[in-house]
Short mmCIF file of C-alpha atoms in Angstrom, two decimals:
data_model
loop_
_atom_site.label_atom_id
_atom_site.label_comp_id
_atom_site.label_asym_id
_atom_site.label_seq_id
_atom_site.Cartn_x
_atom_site.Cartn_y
_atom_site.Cartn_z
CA UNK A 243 72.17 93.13 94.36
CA UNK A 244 74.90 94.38 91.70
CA UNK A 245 77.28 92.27 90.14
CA UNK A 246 79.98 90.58 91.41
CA UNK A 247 83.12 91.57 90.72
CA UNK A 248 85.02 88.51 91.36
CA UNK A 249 88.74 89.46 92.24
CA UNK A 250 90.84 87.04 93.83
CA UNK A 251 93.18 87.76 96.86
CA UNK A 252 96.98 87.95 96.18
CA UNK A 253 98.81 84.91 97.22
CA UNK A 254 100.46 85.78 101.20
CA UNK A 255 103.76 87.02 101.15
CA UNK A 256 106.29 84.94 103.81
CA UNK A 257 109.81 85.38 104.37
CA UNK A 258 112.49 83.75 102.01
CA UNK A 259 113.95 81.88 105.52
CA UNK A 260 117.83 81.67 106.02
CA UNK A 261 118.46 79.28 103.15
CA UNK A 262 116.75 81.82 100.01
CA UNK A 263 119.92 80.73 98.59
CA UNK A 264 119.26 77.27 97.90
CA UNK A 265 116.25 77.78 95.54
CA UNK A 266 117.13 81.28 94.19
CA UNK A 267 121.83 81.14 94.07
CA UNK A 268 122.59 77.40 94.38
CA UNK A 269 125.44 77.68 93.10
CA UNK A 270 126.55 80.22 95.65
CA UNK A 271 125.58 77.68 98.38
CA UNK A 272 127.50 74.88 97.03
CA UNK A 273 124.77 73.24 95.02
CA UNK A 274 126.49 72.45 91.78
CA UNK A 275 125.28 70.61 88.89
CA UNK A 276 121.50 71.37 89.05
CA UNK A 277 121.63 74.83 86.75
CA UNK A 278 124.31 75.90 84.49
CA UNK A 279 124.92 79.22 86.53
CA UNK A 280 122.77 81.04 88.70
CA UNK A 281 120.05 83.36 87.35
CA UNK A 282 120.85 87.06 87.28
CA UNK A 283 124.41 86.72 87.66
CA UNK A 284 125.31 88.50 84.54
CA UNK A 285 123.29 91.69 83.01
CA UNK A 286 125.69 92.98 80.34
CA UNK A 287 128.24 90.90 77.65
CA UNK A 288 130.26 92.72 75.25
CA UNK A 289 128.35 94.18 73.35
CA UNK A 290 126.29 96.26 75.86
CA UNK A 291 125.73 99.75 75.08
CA UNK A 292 126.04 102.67 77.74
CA UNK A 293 128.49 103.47 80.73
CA UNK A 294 129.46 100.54 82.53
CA UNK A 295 129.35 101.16 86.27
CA UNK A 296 129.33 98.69 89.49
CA UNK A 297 126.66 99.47 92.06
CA UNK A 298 127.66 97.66 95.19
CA UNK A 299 126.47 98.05 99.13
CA UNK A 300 125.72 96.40 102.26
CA UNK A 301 122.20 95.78 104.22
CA UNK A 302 122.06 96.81 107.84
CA UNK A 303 119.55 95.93 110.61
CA UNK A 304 118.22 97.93 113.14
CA UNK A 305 121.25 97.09 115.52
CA UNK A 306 123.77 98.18 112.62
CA UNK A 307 124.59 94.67 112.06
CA UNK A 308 125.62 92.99 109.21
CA UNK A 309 122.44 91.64 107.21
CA UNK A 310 124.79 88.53 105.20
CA UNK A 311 121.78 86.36 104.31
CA UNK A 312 119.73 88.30 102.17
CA UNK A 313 119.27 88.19 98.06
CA UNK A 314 118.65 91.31 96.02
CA UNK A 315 117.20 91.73 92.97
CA UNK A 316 117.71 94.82 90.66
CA UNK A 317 115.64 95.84 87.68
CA UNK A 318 116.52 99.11 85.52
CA UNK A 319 115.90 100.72 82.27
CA UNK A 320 118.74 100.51 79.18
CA UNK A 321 121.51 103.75 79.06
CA UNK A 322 118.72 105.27 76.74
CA UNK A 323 115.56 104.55 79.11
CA UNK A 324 114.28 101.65 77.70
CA UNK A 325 113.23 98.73 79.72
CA UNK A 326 113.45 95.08 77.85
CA UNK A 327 110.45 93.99 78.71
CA UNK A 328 107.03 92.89 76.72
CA UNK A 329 105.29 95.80 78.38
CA UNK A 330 107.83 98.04 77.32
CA UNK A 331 105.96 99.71 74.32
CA UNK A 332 108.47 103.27 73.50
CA UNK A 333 110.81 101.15 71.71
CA UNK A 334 113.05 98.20 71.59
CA UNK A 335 115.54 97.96 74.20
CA UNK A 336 119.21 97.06 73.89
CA UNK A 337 119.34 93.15 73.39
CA UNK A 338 122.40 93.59 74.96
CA UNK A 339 120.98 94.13 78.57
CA UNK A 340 118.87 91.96 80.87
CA UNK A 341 118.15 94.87 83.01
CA UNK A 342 117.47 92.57 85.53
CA UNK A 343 120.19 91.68 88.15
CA UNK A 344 120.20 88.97 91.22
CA UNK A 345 122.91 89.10 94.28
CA UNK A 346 122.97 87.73 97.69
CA UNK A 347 124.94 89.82 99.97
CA UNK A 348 128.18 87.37 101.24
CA UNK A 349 127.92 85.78 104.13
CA UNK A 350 131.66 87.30 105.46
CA UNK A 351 131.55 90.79 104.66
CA UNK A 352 127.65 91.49 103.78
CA UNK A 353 128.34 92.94 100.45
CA UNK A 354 126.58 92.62 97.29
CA UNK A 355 127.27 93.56 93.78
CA UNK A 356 126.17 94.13 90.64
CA UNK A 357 127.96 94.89 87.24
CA UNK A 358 125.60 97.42 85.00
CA UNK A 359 124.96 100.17 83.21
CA UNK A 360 123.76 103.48 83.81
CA UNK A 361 120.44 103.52 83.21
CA UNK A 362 118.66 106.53 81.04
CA UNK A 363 115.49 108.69 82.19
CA UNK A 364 111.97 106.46 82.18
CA UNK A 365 108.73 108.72 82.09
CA UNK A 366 106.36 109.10 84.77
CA UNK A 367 102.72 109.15 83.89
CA UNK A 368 102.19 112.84 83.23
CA UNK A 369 105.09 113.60 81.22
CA UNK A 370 107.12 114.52 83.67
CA UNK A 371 110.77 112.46 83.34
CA UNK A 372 111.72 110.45 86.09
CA UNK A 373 115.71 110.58 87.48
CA UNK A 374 117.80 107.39 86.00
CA UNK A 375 117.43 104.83 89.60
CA UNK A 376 117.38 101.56 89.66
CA UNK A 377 114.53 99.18 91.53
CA UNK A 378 115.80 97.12 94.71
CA UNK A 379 113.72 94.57 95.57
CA UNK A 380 115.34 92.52 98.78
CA UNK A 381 114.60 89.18 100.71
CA UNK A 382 116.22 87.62 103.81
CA UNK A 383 115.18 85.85 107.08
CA UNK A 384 112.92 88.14 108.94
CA UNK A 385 111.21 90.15 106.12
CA UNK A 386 107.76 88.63 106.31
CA UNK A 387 107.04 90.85 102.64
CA UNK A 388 110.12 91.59 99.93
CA UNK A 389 111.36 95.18 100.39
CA UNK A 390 110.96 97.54 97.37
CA UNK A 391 113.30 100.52 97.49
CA UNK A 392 115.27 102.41 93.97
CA UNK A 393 118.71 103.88 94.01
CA UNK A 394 119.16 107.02 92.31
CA UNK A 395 122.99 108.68 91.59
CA UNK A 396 124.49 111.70 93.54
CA UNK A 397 125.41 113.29 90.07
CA UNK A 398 122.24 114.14 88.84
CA UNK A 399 121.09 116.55 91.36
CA UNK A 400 118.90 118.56 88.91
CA UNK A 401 116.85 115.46 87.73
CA UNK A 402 116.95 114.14 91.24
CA UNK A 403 115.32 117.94 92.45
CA UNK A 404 112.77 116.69 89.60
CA UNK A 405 111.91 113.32 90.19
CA UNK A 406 107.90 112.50 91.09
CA UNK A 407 108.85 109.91 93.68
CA UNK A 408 112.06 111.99 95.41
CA UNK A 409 109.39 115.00 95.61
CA UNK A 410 106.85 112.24 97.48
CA UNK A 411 108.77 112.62 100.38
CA UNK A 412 107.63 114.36 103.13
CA UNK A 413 110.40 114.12 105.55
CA UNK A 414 113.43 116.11 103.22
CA UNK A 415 116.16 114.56 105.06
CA UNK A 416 115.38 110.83 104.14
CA UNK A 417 115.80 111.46 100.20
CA UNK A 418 119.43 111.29 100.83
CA UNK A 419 118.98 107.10 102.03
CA UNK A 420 118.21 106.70 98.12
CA UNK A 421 121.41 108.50 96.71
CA UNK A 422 124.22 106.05 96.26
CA UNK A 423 127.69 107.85 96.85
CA UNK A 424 129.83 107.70 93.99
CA UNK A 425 133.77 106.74 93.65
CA UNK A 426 134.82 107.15 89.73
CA UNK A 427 132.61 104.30 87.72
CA UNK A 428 131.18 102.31 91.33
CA UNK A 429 128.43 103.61 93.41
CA UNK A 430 127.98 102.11 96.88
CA UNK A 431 124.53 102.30 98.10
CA UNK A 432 124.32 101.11 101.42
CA UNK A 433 120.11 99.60 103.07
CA UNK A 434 119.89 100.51 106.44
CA UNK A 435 116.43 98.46 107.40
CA UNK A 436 115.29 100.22 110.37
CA UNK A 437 116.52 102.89 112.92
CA UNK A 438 118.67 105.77 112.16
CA UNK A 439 119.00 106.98 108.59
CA UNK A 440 116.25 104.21 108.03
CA UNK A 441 116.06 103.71 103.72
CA UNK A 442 112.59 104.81 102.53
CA UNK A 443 111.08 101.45 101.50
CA UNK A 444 107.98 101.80 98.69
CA UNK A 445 104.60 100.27 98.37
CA UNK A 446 104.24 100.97 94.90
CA UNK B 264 114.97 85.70 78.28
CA UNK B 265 113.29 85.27 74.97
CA UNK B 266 110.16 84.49 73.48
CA UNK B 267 107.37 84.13 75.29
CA UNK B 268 103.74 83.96 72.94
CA UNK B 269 102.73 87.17 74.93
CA UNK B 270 99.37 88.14 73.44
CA UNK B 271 98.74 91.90 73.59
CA UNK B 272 101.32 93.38 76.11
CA UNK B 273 99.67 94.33 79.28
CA UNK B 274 100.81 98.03 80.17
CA UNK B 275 98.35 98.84 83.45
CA UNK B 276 99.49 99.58 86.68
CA UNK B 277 98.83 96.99 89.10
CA UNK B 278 96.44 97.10 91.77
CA UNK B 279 97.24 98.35 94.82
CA UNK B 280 98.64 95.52 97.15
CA UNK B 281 96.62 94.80 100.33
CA UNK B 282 99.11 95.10 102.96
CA UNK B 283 96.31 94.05 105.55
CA UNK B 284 96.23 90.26 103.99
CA UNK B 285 99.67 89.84 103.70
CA UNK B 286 102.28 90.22 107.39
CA UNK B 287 103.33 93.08 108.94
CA UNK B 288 106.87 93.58 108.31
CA UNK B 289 107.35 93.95 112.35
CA UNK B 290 105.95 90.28 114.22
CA UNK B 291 107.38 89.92 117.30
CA UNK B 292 106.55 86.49 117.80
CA UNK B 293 108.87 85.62 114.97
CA UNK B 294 111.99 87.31 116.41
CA UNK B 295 114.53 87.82 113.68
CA UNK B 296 111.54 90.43 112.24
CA UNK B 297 112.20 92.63 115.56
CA UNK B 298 115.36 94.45 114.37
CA UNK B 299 114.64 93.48 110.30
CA UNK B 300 111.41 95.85 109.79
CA UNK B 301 111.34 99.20 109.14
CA UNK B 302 110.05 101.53 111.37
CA UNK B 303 108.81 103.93 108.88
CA UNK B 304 105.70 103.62 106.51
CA UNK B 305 106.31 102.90 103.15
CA UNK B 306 106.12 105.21 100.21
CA UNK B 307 103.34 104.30 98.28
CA UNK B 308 102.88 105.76 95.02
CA UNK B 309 100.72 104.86 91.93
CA UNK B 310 102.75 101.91 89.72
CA UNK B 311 104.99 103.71 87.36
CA UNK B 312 106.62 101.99 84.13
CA UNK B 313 109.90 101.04 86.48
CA UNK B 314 106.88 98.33 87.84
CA UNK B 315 104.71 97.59 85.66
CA UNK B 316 107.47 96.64 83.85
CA UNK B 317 110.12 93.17 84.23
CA UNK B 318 112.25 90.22 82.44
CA UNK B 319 110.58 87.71 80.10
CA UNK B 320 112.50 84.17 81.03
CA UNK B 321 112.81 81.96 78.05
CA UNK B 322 111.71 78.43 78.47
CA UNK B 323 114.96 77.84 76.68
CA UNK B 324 116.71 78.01 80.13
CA UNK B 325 115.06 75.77 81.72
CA UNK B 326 117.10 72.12 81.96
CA UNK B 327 115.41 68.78 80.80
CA UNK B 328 115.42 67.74 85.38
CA UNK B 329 114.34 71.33 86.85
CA UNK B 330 111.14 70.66 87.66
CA UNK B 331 112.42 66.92 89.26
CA UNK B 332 113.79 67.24 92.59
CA UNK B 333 113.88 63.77 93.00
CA UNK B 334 116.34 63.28 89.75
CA UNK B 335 118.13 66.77 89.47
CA UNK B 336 120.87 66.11 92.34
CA UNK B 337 120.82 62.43 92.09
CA UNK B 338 123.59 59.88 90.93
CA UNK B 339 122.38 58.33 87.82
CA UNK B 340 119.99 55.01 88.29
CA UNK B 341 119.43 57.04 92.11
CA UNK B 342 116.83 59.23 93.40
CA UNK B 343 116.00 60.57 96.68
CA UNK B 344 114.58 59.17 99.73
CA UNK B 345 111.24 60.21 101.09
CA UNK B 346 107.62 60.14 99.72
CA UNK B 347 107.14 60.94 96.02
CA UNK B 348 104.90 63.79 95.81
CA UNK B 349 104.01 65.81 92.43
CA UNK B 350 103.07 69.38 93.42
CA UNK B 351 101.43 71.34 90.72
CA UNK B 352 98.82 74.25 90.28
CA UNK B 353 98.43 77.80 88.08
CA UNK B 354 99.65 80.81 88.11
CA UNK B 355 96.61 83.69 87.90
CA UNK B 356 96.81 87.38 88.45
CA UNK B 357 93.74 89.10 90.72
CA UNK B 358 91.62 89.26 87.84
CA UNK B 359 91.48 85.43 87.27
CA UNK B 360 93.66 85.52 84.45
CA UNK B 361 95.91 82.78 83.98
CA UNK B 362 99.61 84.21 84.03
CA UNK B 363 101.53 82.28 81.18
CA UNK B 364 105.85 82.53 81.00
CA UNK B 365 106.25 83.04 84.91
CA UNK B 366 109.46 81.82 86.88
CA UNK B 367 108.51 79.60 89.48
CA UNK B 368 111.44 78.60 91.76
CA UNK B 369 111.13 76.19 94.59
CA UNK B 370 112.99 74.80 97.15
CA UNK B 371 112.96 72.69 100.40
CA UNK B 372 114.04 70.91 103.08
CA UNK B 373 114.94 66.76 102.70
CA UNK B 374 112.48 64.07 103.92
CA UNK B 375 114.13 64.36 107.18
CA UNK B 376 113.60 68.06 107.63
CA UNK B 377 117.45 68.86 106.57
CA UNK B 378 118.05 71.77 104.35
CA UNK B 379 121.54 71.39 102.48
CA UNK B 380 123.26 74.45 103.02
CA UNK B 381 126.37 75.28 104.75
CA UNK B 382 124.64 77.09 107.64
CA UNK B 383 122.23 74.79 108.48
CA UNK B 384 123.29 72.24 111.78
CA UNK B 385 120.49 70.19 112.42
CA UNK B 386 120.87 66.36 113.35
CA UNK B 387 118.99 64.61 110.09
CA UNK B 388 120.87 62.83 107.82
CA UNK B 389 121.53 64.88 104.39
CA UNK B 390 120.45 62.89 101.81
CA UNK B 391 123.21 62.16 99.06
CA UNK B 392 120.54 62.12 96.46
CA UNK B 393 118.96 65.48 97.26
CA UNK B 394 119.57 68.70 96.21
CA UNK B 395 116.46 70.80 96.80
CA UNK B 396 115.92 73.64 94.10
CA UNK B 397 114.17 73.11 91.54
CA UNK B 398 112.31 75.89 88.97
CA UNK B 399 109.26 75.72 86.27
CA UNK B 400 107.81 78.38 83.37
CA UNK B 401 104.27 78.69 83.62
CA UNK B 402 102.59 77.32 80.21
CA UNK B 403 100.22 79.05 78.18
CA UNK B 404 97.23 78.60 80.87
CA UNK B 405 99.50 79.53 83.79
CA UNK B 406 100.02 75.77 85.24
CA UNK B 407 103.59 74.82 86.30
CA UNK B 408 104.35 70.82 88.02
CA UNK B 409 107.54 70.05 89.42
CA UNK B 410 107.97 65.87 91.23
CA UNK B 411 109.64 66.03 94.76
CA UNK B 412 110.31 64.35 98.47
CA UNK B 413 107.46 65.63 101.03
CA UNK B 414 109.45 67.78 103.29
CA UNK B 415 110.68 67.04 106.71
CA UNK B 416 109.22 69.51 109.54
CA UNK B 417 111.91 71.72 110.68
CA UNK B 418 113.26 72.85 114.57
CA UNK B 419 114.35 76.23 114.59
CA UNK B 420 115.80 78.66 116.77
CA UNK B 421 113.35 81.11 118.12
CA UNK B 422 111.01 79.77 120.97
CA UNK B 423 112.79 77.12 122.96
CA UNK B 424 110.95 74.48 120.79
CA UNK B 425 109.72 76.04 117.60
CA UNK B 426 109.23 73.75 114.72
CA UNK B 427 108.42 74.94 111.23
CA UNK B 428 105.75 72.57 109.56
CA UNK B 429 106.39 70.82 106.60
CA UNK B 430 106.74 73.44 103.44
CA UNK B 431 108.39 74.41 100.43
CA UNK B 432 109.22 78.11 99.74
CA UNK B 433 107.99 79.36 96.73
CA UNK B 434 109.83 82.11 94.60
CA UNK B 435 107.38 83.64 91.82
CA UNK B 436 108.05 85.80 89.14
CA UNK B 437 105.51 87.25 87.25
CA UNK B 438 105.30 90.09 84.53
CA UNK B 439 106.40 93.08 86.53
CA UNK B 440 108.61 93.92 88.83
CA UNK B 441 106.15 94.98 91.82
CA UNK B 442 104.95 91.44 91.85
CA UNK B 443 108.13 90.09 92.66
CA UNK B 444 106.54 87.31 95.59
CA UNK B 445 108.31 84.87 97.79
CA UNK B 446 105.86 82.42 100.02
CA UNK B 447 105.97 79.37 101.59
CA UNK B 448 103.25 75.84 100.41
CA UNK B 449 101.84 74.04 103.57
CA UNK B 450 100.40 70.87 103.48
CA UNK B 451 96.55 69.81 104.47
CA UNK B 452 96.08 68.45 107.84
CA UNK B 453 99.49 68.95 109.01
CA UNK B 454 98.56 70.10 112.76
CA UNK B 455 102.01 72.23 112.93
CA UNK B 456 100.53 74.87 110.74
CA UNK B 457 98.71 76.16 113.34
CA UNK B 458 101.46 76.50 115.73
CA UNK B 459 103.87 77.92 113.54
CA UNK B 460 105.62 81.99 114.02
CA UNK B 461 106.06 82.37 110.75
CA UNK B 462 102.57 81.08 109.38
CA UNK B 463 101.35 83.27 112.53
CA UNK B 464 102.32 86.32 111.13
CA UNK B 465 99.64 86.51 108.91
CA UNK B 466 96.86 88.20 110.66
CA UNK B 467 93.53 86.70 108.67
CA UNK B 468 93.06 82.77 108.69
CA UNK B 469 91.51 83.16 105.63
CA UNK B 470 94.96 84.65 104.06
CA UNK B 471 97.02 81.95 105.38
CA UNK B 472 94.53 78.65 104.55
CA UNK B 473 95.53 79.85 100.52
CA UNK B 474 98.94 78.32 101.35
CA UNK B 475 98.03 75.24 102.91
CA UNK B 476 97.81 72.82 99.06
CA UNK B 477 95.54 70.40 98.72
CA UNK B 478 95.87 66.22 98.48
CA UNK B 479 94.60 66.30 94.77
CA UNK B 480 93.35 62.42 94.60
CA UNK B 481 92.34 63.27 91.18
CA UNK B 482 96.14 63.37 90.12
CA UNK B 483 97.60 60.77 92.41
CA UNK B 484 99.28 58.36 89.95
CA UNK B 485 99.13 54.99 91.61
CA UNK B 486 101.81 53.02 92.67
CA UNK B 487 104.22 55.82 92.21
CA UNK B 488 103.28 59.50 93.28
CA UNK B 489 100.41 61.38 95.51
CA UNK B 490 99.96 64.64 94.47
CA UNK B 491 99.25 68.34 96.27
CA UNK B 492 97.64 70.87 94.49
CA UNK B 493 99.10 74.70 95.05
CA UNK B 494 97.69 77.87 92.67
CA UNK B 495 99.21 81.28 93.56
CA UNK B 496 98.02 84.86 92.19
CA UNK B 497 99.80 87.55 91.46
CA UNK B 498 98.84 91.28 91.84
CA UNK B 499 96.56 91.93 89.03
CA UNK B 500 96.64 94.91 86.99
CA UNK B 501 93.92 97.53 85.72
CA UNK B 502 93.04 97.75 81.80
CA UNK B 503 94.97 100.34 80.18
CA UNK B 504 91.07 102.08 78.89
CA UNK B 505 91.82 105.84 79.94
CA UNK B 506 95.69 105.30 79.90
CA UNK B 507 98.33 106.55 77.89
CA UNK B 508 100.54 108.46 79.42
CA UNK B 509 103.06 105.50 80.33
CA UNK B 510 104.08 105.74 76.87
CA UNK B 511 105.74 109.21 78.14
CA UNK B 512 105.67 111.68 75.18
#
């Protein structure tokens, strides 16, 4: 018999349920006085270096309703490409800039938000750079496992044409669900979970 | 977000997760899933350093009555009503390591089964005294402990007489982004588990008895709290031995 090699199983994923808010935004929900302010709520101050830009957008289900009780989480590099993050290990990123961002889409019109920057170019693992996109990670009654999906931005079509994970994509027509459209500094990048113009969700 | 004792920074990807042990995204029997899962496959790729990478949360943040649901919405001299439970357990990745500085955020229904939230129209009383969110940072050896109310089961809205069993969702937040994990703690011998949509959509028994905590007799404190037991893992991630190209020269 060989050795053993002893992994354990990852913990089950199960939905966040209609009420994510309570543990993750209480705040939003009305719970006051437990935490200061809700986590994620702000990712630059002041002093923040880079091109300040709102990304904003609404989830959709496979009917082309309204998705208001989800919470999304966004996690991107520093305007130079830098992520702040211990395993970060190019350089120190701006201690500016959480990087890390947490929304829940409103419960009358759907929409989330998030105040940023524009993030720089990140590396992919054979020198090749990857476009600037931010990571979506999203939650919500009825999504048994957290859906990971990045934004990239309309205005960088040559490093878009270049990017490792756009080129993945076998079917050409579905890059265009991960290219926010862009209206001076906001970009509006809409989730449509299933159906029609479906957004390419990652295992990655 | 500040410091966190990381010993050397961990820079591997992470191991592929096993979407077979985890629920499909489409589970009819839990309904709301039906027109919330994609219909495509994912795009799976290799872990690149937009992953592997993620926020360190300071302990710093974290408020004196976080971890004490019973205390953290209360009126002073109050606390809530229900039974005093301490749930506690540690945070590992797939390799067995314990997973120190993680976010743990929890939160639950009352004793009665009554979430408070401004959507939620179920008959139980809300209880004045309870908020229900609490949150922990994983020590040095990856154990968090937070003091609560056992949770009320639930009704719900999708057969004609669905009721969730008695739980408390879990948030986790480990070292990178790709193991972002929400799940939901069950409690031994509660006979709902078995009958439950949600806990159904997990296809391997095996999969879904690693939610259901443990009574830990062992750190019952008598005459005040029985205790439950609940260790997660994270996605573990490979040694970085033949790899350097994240560092993207």
């Amino acid at each position: 018999m060989a050795q053993e090699l002893r992994y354990l199983k990852e913990t089950p994923s199960q939905t966040a349920g209609p009420y994510v808010h309570i543990g993750l935004t209480p705040n939003f929900c009305d719970i006051g006085g437990v935490y200061e302010r809700d986590l994620g709520v702000a990712m630059v101050n002041d002093k923040t270096t880079g091109e300040r830009i709102t990304v904003a957008g609404r989830i959709f289900d496979g009917a082309g309703a309204l998705v208001r009780d989800a919470v999304i989480e966004i996690w991107q590099a520093d305007s130079a490409g830098l992520y702040n993050s211990p395993s970060e290990m190019r350089g120190a990123a701006d201690p500016n800039f959480t990087g890390w961002g947490r929304c829940p889409t409103r419960a009358e019109d759907g929409v989330y938000s998030f105040n940023t920057v524009k993030p720089g170019k990140v590396p992919f693992k054979d020198g090749r750079r990857q476009a600037p996109h931010i990571s979506f990670w999203i939650v919500a009654r009825g999504i048994n496992v957290g859906l990971q999906t990045r934004m990239y931005f309309p205005e960088e079509t040559e490093a878009n044409g270049a990017d490792p994970l756009l080129q993945r994509i076998e079917h050409r027509d579905r890059v265009a669900t991960l290219i926010a459209a862009r209206d001076g500094s906001t970009y509006t990048f809409d989730i449509r979970l299933q159906g029609e113009n479906e957004t390419v969700f990652l295992d990655i | 977000m500040s410091e966190i004792p990381n010993r050397k920074p961990e820079t591997g990807a992470f191991f592929a997760r096993d979407l077979s042990w985890h629920p499909p995204a489409y589970a009819p029997g839990y309904k709301t899933s039906v027109l919330r899962s994609p219909k495509r496959a994912l795009l799976s790729l290799d872990g690149t350093i937009s992953e592997i990478t993620g926020p360190v949360f300071g302990h710093a943040m974290i408020g004196e009555l976080d971890n004490d649901l019973l205390h953290n919405f209360a009126k002073p001299g109050e606390s809530a009503i229900g039974e005093r439970i301490i749930v506690h357990g540690q945070v590992l990745d797939e390799r067995g390591r314990p997973q120190a500085g993680v976010l743990v955020e929890f939160w639950q229904a009352n004793a009665g089964g009554r979430y408070r939230h401004k959507k939620e129209s179920y008959l139980a009383a809300i209880d004045p005294n309870f908020g229900g969110c609490g949150r922990a940072i994983t020590d040095e050896d990856g154990r968090y402990f937070f003091r609560t109310v056992r949770p009320g089961a639930y009704p719900w809205p999708n057969g004609v007489n669905d009721w969730r069993p008695a739980h408390i969702h879990f948030s986790i937040f480990g070292h990178g982004f790709s193991q972002r994990l929400i799940t939901q703690m069950y409690f031994e011998g509660d006979p709902m588990i078995w009958k439950c949509p949600i806990v159904g959509t997990i296809p391997d028994k095996a999969a879904i008895e690693q939610l259901i905590a443990p009574m830990d007799w062992g750190n019952t404190i008598p005459m005040d709290s029985r205790a439950y037991r609940f260790d997660i893992v994270l996605r573990g991630r490979r040694s970085t031995m033949f790899e350097n190209k994240l560092e993207g020269n």
